[in-house]
Amino acid sequence: MTRCLNCGAERTADTCDSCGLTSAAAEFSLRRRLLTRTAIFVVGSLAFLAAGNHYPALELDGMLIFIGVVFFLALSLAIWVERRALRHAEVEALKRIYYGLIPLPWLLAALLFANGALDRSPPLIYPARVVGKFSMPGLLGSRRLVVTSWGGDQGYERIPINGSDFDRFRRGDLVRVEIHSGLAGIPWVAGVSHR
Ligand SMILES: [Zn+2]
């Protein structure tokens, strides 16, 4: 059984009974739709990076890894759907999974943005000492201050920090980290200052 690549209806002849497209036109339509949704997905991922940059969650690194995995899974899925469509194989199920992933980065971006922008909780100030710092160039351009943890567990916290602040701190500096608890319960870093 073959299904129309455009509407998913069962097809017995070259022209689909349901939408009236030929198999070539249906393939073209599927490709165009895949491309549009992929663009929406990529822009959503950029929106997530922007939200994470503006209201950096304390656990931003974990979120970045998660969204990175979703990003590569989704793009591999899109390529797979396209390959199968070229061979006129069944694509309906894969296509649905792919389309289901499209809103995910947008939802996470909105969550992070609302979590910070609409947060009216009082700041929590934690004393800490800088024990290290690192910066990774590239698209993410992530900079982190590694400071002693205030949880009392002898651990460390990796604080997302912007470029101008990054240069102000050195190892051994005593700092004050300003954390907000977040509207959605995701703690985020409002700033770091010297003590
Ligand atoms: Zn059709």
PDB file of C-alpha atoms and ligand atoms in Angstrom:
ATOM      1  CA  MET A   1       0.000   0.000   0.000  1.00  0.00           C
ATOM      2  CA  THR A   2       1.286   3.468  -0.834  1.00  0.00           C
ATOM      3  CA  ARG A   3       0.221   6.613   0.849  1.00  0.00           C
ATOM      4  CA  CYS A   4       0.090  10.075  -0.649  1.00  0.00           C
ATOM      5  CA  LEU A   5       3.132  12.060   0.542  1.00  0.00           C
ATOM      6  CA  ASN A   6       1.005  15.199   0.689  1.00  0.00           C
ATOM      7  CA  CYS A   7      -2.133  14.211   2.585  1.00  0.00           C
ATOM      8  CA  GLY A   8      -1.362  10.697   3.825  1.00  0.00           C
ATOM      9  CA  ALA A   9      -4.412   9.123   2.157  1.00  0.00           C
ATOM     10  CA  GLU A  10      -4.096   5.674   0.596  1.00  0.00           C
ATOM     11  CA  ARG A  11      -3.324   5.923  -3.066  1.00  0.00           C
ATOM     12  CA  THR A  12      -4.081   3.459  -5.835  1.00  0.00           C
ATOM     13  CA  ALA A  13      -3.247   5.560  -8.901  1.00  0.00           C
ATOM     14  CA  ASP A  14      -0.525   8.163  -9.562  1.00  0.00           C
ATOM     15  CA  THR A  15      -3.003  10.945  -8.822  1.00  0.00           C
ATOM     16  CA  CYS A  16      -4.263  11.037  -5.247  1.00  0.00           C
ATOM     17  CA  ASP A  17      -8.070  10.717  -4.936  1.00  0.00           C
ATOM     18  CA  SER A  18      -8.086  12.767  -1.793  1.00  0.00           C
ATOM     19  CA  CYS A  19      -6.012  15.871  -2.629  1.00  0.00           C
ATOM     20  CA  GLY A  20      -5.654  15.527  -6.400  1.00  0.00           C
ATOM     21  CA  LEU A  21      -1.837  15.793  -6.469  1.00  0.00           C
ATOM     22  CA  THR A  22       0.326  13.524  -8.594  1.00  0.00           C
ATOM     23  CA  SER A  23       3.049  11.587  -6.757  1.00  0.00           C
ATOM     24  CA  ALA A  24       5.711  14.050  -7.998  1.00  0.00           C
ATOM     25  CA  ALA A  25       3.702  17.078  -6.857  1.00  0.00           C
ATOM     26  CA  ALA A  26       3.001  15.397  -3.502  1.00  0.00           C
ATOM     27  CA  GLU A  27       6.726  14.780  -3.003  1.00  0.00           C
ATOM     28  CA  PHE A  28       7.478  18.412  -3.771  1.00  0.00           C
ATOM     29  CA  SER A  29       4.798  19.519  -1.319  1.00  0.00           C
ATOM     30  CA  LEU A  30       6.196  17.256   1.416  1.00  0.00           C
ATOM     31  CA  ARG A  31       9.688  18.635   0.911  1.00  0.00           C
ATOM     32  CA  ARG A  32       8.509  22.205   1.077  1.00  0.00           C
ATOM     33  CA  ARG A  33       6.607  21.479   4.278  1.00  0.00           C
ATOM     34  CA  LEU A  34       9.615  19.707   5.814  1.00  0.00           C
ATOM     35  CA  LEU A  35      11.776  22.698   4.989  1.00  0.00           C
ATOM     36  CA  THR A  36       9.316  25.214   6.480  1.00  0.00           C
ATOM     37  CA  ARG A  37       8.944  23.228   9.702  1.00  0.00           C
ATOM     38  CA  THR A  38      12.690  22.731   9.958  1.00  0.00           C
ATOM     39  CA  ALA A  39      13.126  26.512   9.689  1.00  0.00           C
ATOM     40  CA  ILE A  40      10.541  27.020  12.461  1.00  0.00           C
ATOM     41  CA  PHE A  41      12.404  24.457  14.575  1.00  0.00           C
ATOM     42  CA  VAL A  42      15.826  26.069  14.033  1.00  0.00           C
ATOM     43  CA  VAL A  43      14.493  29.547  14.853  1.00  0.00           C
ATOM     44  CA  GLY A  44      12.868  28.067  17.980  1.00  0.00           C
ATOM     45  CA  SER A  45      16.219  26.648  19.067  1.00  0.00           C
ATOM     46  CA  LEU A  46      17.805  30.085  18.597  1.00  0.00           C
ATOM     47  CA  ALA A  47      14.964  31.606  20.642  1.00  0.00           C
ATOM     48  CA  PHE A  48      15.771  29.081  23.370  1.00  0.00           C
ATOM     49  CA  LEU A  49      19.447  30.119  23.329  1.00  0.00           C
ATOM     50  CA  ALA A  50      18.419  33.781  23.516  1.00  0.00           C
ATOM     51  CA  ALA A  51      16.075  33.136  26.461  1.00  0.00           C
ATOM     52  CA  GLY A  52      18.785  31.111  28.203  1.00  0.00           C
ATOM     53  CA  ASN A  53      21.219  33.948  27.653  1.00  0.00           C
ATOM     54  CA  HIS A  54      18.844  36.564  29.026  1.00  0.00           C
ATOM     55  CA  TYR A  55      17.563  34.631  32.047  1.00  0.00           C
ATOM     56  CA  PRO A  56      20.255  31.992  32.560  1.00  0.00           C
ATOM     57  CA  ALA A  57      18.944  29.079  34.570  1.00  0.00           C
ATOM     58  CA  LEU A  58      21.299  27.775  37.225  1.00  0.00           C
ATOM     59  CA  GLU A  59      21.051  24.395  35.498  1.00  0.00           C
ATOM     60  CA  LEU A  60      21.508  25.879  32.022  1.00  0.00           C
ATOM     61  CA  ASP A  61      24.164  23.353  31.002  1.00  0.00           C
ATOM     62  CA  GLY A  62      21.813  20.414  31.523  1.00  0.00           C
ATOM     63  CA  MET A  63      19.135  22.178  29.474  1.00  0.00           C
ATOM     64  CA  LEU A  64      21.598  22.938  26.672  1.00  0.00           C
ATOM     65  CA  ILE A  65      22.598  19.279  26.489  1.00  0.00           C
ATOM     66  CA  PHE A  66      18.930  18.254  26.378  1.00  0.00           C
ATOM     67  CA  ILE A  67      18.032  20.723  23.627  1.00  0.00           C
ATOM     68  CA  GLY A  68      21.200  19.749  21.713  1.00  0.00           C
ATOM     69  CA  VAL A  69      20.188  16.081  21.747  1.00  0.00           C
ATOM     70  CA  VAL A  70      16.634  16.974  20.638  1.00  0.00           C
ATOM     71  CA  PHE A  71      18.081  19.204  17.896  1.00  0.00           C
ATOM     72  CA  PHE A  72      20.214  16.459  16.350  1.00  0.00           C
ATOM     73  CA  LEU A  73      17.502  13.810  16.770  1.00  0.00           C
ATOM     74  CA  ALA A  74      14.972  16.035  15.010  1.00  0.00           C
ATOM     75  CA  LEU A  75      17.285  16.936  12.133  1.00  0.00           C
ATOM     76  CA  SER A  76      18.254  13.283  11.636  1.00  0.00           C
ATOM     77  CA  LEU A  77      14.559  12.429  11.590  1.00  0.00           C
ATOM     78  CA  ALA A  78      13.898  15.124   8.947  1.00  0.00           C
ATOM     79  CA  ILE A  79      16.690  13.745   6.763  1.00  0.00           C
ATOM     80  CA  TRP A  80      15.373  10.216   7.246  1.00  0.00           C
ATOM     81  CA  VAL A  81      11.832  11.263   6.222  1.00  0.00           C
ATOM     82  CA  GLU A  82      13.221  12.932   3.115  1.00  0.00           C
ATOM     83  CA  ARG A  83      15.303   9.898   2.130  1.00  0.00           C
ATOM     84  CA  ARG A  84      12.316   7.594   2.557  1.00  0.00           C
ATOM     85  CA  ALA A  85      10.095   9.943   0.548  1.00  0.00           C
ATOM     86  CA  LEU A  86      12.643   9.815  -2.290  1.00  0.00           C
ATOM     87  CA  ARG A  87      12.338   6.023  -2.279  1.00  0.00           C
ATOM     88  CA  HIS A  88       8.538   6.347  -2.023  1.00  0.00           C
ATOM     89  CA  ALA A  89       8.553   4.462   1.252  1.00  0.00           C
ATOM     90  CA  GLU A  90       6.087   4.950   4.102  1.00  0.00           C
ATOM     91  CA  VAL A  91       6.726   8.250   5.946  1.00  0.00           C
ATOM     92  CA  GLU A  92       3.495   9.029   7.836  1.00  0.00           C
ATOM     93  CA  ALA A  93       4.555   7.853  11.312  1.00  0.00           C
ATOM     94  CA  LEU A  94       8.060   9.380  11.157  1.00  0.00           C
ATOM     95  CA  LYS A  95       6.650  12.611   9.806  1.00  0.00           C
ATOM     96  CA  ARG A  96       4.225  12.860  12.715  1.00  0.00           C
ATOM     97  CA  ILE A  97       6.976  12.303  15.272  1.00  0.00           C
ATOM     98  CA  TYR A  98       9.050  14.978  13.555  1.00  0.00           C
ATOM     99  CA  TYR A  99       6.189  17.472  13.446  1.00  0.00           C
ATOM    100  CA  GLY A 100       5.569  16.771  17.130  1.00  0.00           C
ATOM    101  CA  LEU A 101       9.125  17.867  17.989  1.00  0.00           C
ATOM    102  CA  ILE A 102       8.849  21.234  16.177  1.00  0.00           C
ATOM    103  CA  PRO A 103       7.171  23.201  19.010  1.00  0.00           C
ATOM    104  CA  LEU A 104       9.506  21.812  21.713  1.00  0.00           C
ATOM    105  CA  PRO A 105      12.295  24.463  21.553  1.00  0.00           C
ATOM    106  CA  TRP A 106       9.651  27.202  21.352  1.00  0.00           C
ATOM    107  CA  LEU A 107       7.902  25.864  24.464  1.00  0.00           C
ATOM    108  CA  LEU A 108      11.187  25.683  26.373  1.00  0.00           C
ATOM    109  CA  ALA A 109      12.138  29.186  25.190  1.00  0.00           C
ATOM    110  CA  ALA A 110       8.769  30.551  26.358  1.00  0.00           C
ATOM    111  CA  LEU A 111       9.141  28.711  29.670  1.00  0.00           C
ATOM    112  CA  LEU A 112      12.626  30.115  30.351  1.00  0.00           C
ATOM    113  CA  PHE A 113      11.598  33.595  29.254  1.00  0.00           C
ATOM    114  CA  ALA A 114       8.419  33.688  31.378  1.00  0.00           C
ATOM    115  CA  ASN A 115      10.309  32.102  34.286  1.00  0.00           C
ATOM    116  CA  GLY A 116      12.641  35.113  34.384  1.00  0.00           C
ATOM    117  CA  ALA A 117      10.644  38.016  32.912  1.00  0.00           C
ATOM    118  CA  LEU A 118       7.547  37.512  35.067  1.00  0.00           C
ATOM    119  CA  ASP A 119       9.458  36.534  38.203  1.00  0.00           C
ATOM    120  CA  ARG A 120       8.628  38.879  41.093  1.00  0.00           C
ATOM    121  CA  SER A 121      10.350  36.849  43.796  1.00  0.00           C
ATOM    122  CA  PRO A 122      12.890  38.647  46.004  1.00  0.00           C
ATOM    123  CA  PRO A 123      16.533  37.969  45.130  1.00  0.00           C
ATOM    124  CA  LEU A 124      18.434  35.415  47.185  1.00  0.00           C
ATOM    125  CA  ILE A 125      22.026  36.468  47.775  1.00  0.00           C
ATOM    126  CA  TYR A 126      24.608  33.731  48.266  1.00  0.00           C
ATOM    127  CA  PRO A 127      28.243  34.278  49.218  1.00  0.00           C
ATOM    128  CA  ALA A 128      30.721  32.233  47.219  1.00  0.00           C
ATOM    129  CA  ARG A 129      34.355  32.119  46.148  1.00  0.00           C
ATOM    130  CA  VAL A 130      35.511  31.883  42.548  1.00  0.00           C
ATOM    131  CA  VAL A 131      37.557  28.718  42.030  1.00  0.00           C
ATOM    132  CA  GLY A 132      37.720  28.734  38.265  1.00  0.00           C
ATOM    133  CA  LYS A 133      36.290  30.141  35.089  1.00  0.00           C
ATOM    134  CA  PHE A 134      36.042  29.047  31.513  1.00  0.00           C
ATOM    135  CA  SER A 135      34.761  30.367  28.259  1.00  0.00           C
ATOM    136  CA  MET A 136      33.792  28.456  25.161  1.00  0.00           C
ATOM    137  CA  PRO A 137      33.743  30.446  21.937  1.00  0.00           C
ATOM    138  CA  GLY A 138      31.295  29.711  19.150  1.00  0.00           C
ATOM    139  CA  LEU A 139      27.593  30.028  18.539  1.00  0.00           C
ATOM    140  CA  LEU A 140      26.713  29.404  22.170  1.00  0.00           C
ATOM    141  CA  GLY A 141      29.571  31.571  23.404  1.00  0.00           C
ATOM    142  CA  SER A 142      29.093  30.204  26.876  1.00  0.00           C
ATOM    143  CA  ARG A 143      31.044  31.601  29.810  1.00  0.00           C
ATOM    144  CA  ARG A 144      30.917  30.099  33.262  1.00  0.00           C
ATOM    145  CA  LEU A 145      32.239  31.065  36.650  1.00  0.00           C
ATOM    146  CA  VAL A 146      32.910  28.052  38.824  1.00  0.00           C
ATOM    147  CA  VAL A 147      32.219  29.017  42.427  1.00  0.00           C
ATOM    148  CA  THR A 148      31.997  27.195  45.728  1.00  0.00           C
ATOM    149  CA  SER A 149      28.521  25.835  46.368  1.00  0.00           C
ATOM    150  CA  TRP A 150      26.254  27.399  48.985  1.00  0.00           C
ATOM    151  CA  GLY A 151      24.363  24.160  49.467  1.00  0.00           C
ATOM    152  CA  GLY A 152      26.803  23.108  52.184  1.00  0.00           C
ATOM    153  CA  ASP A 153      27.823  20.004  50.248  1.00  0.00           C
ATOM    154  CA  GLN A 154      31.407  21.103  49.407  1.00  0.00           C
ATOM    155  CA  GLY A 155      30.464  21.061  45.724  1.00  0.00           C
ATOM    156  CA  TYR A 156      30.696  23.682  43.011  1.00  0.00           C
ATOM    157  CA  GLU A 157      28.229  25.708  41.025  1.00  0.00           C
ATOM    158  CA  ARG A 158      28.751  26.647  37.415  1.00  0.00           C
ATOM    159  CA  ILE A 159      27.318  30.129  37.040  1.00  0.00           C
ATOM    160  CA  PRO A 160      26.404  31.345  33.526  1.00  0.00           C
ATOM    161  CA  ILE A 161      27.795  34.857  33.129  1.00  0.00           C
ATOM    162  CA  ASN A 162      28.009  37.452  30.355  1.00  0.00           C
ATOM    163  CA  GLY A 163      31.197  38.620  28.676  1.00  0.00           C
ATOM    164  CA  SER A 164      31.787  41.930  30.458  1.00  0.00           C
ATOM    165  CA  ASP A 165      31.203  40.378  33.880  1.00  0.00           C
ATOM    166  CA  PHE A 166      33.377  37.408  33.001  1.00  0.00           C
ATOM    167  CA  ASP A 167      36.498  39.580  32.688  1.00  0.00           C
ATOM    168  CA  ARG A 168      35.916  41.258  36.066  1.00  0.00           C
ATOM    169  CA  PHE A 169      36.453  38.130  38.113  1.00  0.00           C
ATOM    170  CA  ARG A 170      39.547  36.182  38.976  1.00  0.00           C
ATOM    171  CA  ARG A 171      40.195  32.984  40.846  1.00  0.00           C
ATOM    172  CA  GLY A 172      39.997  33.508  44.588  1.00  0.00           C
ATOM    173  CA  ASP A 173      37.601  36.479  44.366  1.00  0.00           C
ATOM    174  CA  LEU A 174      34.896  36.589  46.996  1.00  0.00           C
ATOM    175  CA  VAL A 175      31.582  37.146  45.275  1.00  0.00           C
ATOM    176  CA  ARG A 176      27.886  37.500  45.878  1.00  0.00           C
ATOM    177  CA  VAL A 177      25.643  35.511  43.566  1.00  0.00           C
ATOM    178  CA  GLU A 178      22.127  36.822  43.066  1.00  0.00           C
ATOM    179  CA  ILE A 179      19.599  34.062  42.388  1.00  0.00           C
ATOM    180  CA  HIS A 180      15.861  34.317  41.795  1.00  0.00           C
ATOM    181  CA  SER A 181      13.658  31.318  42.400  1.00  0.00           C
ATOM    182  CA  GLY A 182      11.821  31.748  39.084  1.00  0.00           C
ATOM    183  CA  LEU A 183       8.114  31.885  38.225  1.00  0.00           C
ATOM    184  CA  ALA A 184       8.127  28.255  37.056  1.00  0.00           C
ATOM    185  CA  GLY A 185      10.419  27.166  39.874  1.00  0.00           C
ATOM    186  CA  ILE A 186      13.570  27.171  37.728  1.00  0.00           C
ATOM    187  CA  PRO A 187      16.229  29.109  39.684  1.00  0.00           C
ATOM    188  CA  TRP A 188      18.063  31.611  37.500  1.00  0.00           C
ATOM    189  CA  VAL A 189      21.105  33.839  37.956  1.00  0.00           C
ATOM    190  CA  ALA A 190      20.429  37.584  37.995  1.00  0.00           C
ATOM    191  CA  GLY A 191      24.058  38.620  38.472  1.00  0.00           C
ATOM    192  CA  VAL A 192      27.346  38.251  40.268  1.00  0.00           C
ATOM    193  CA  SER A 193      29.139  41.039  42.151  1.00  0.00           C
ATOM    194  CA  HIS A 194      32.223  41.424  44.273  1.00  0.00           C
ATOM    195  CA  ARG A 195      31.865  41.231  48.017  1.00  0.00           C
TER     196      ARG A 195
HETATM  197 ZN    ZN B   1      -3.112  13.255  -1.337  1.00  0.00          ZN
END
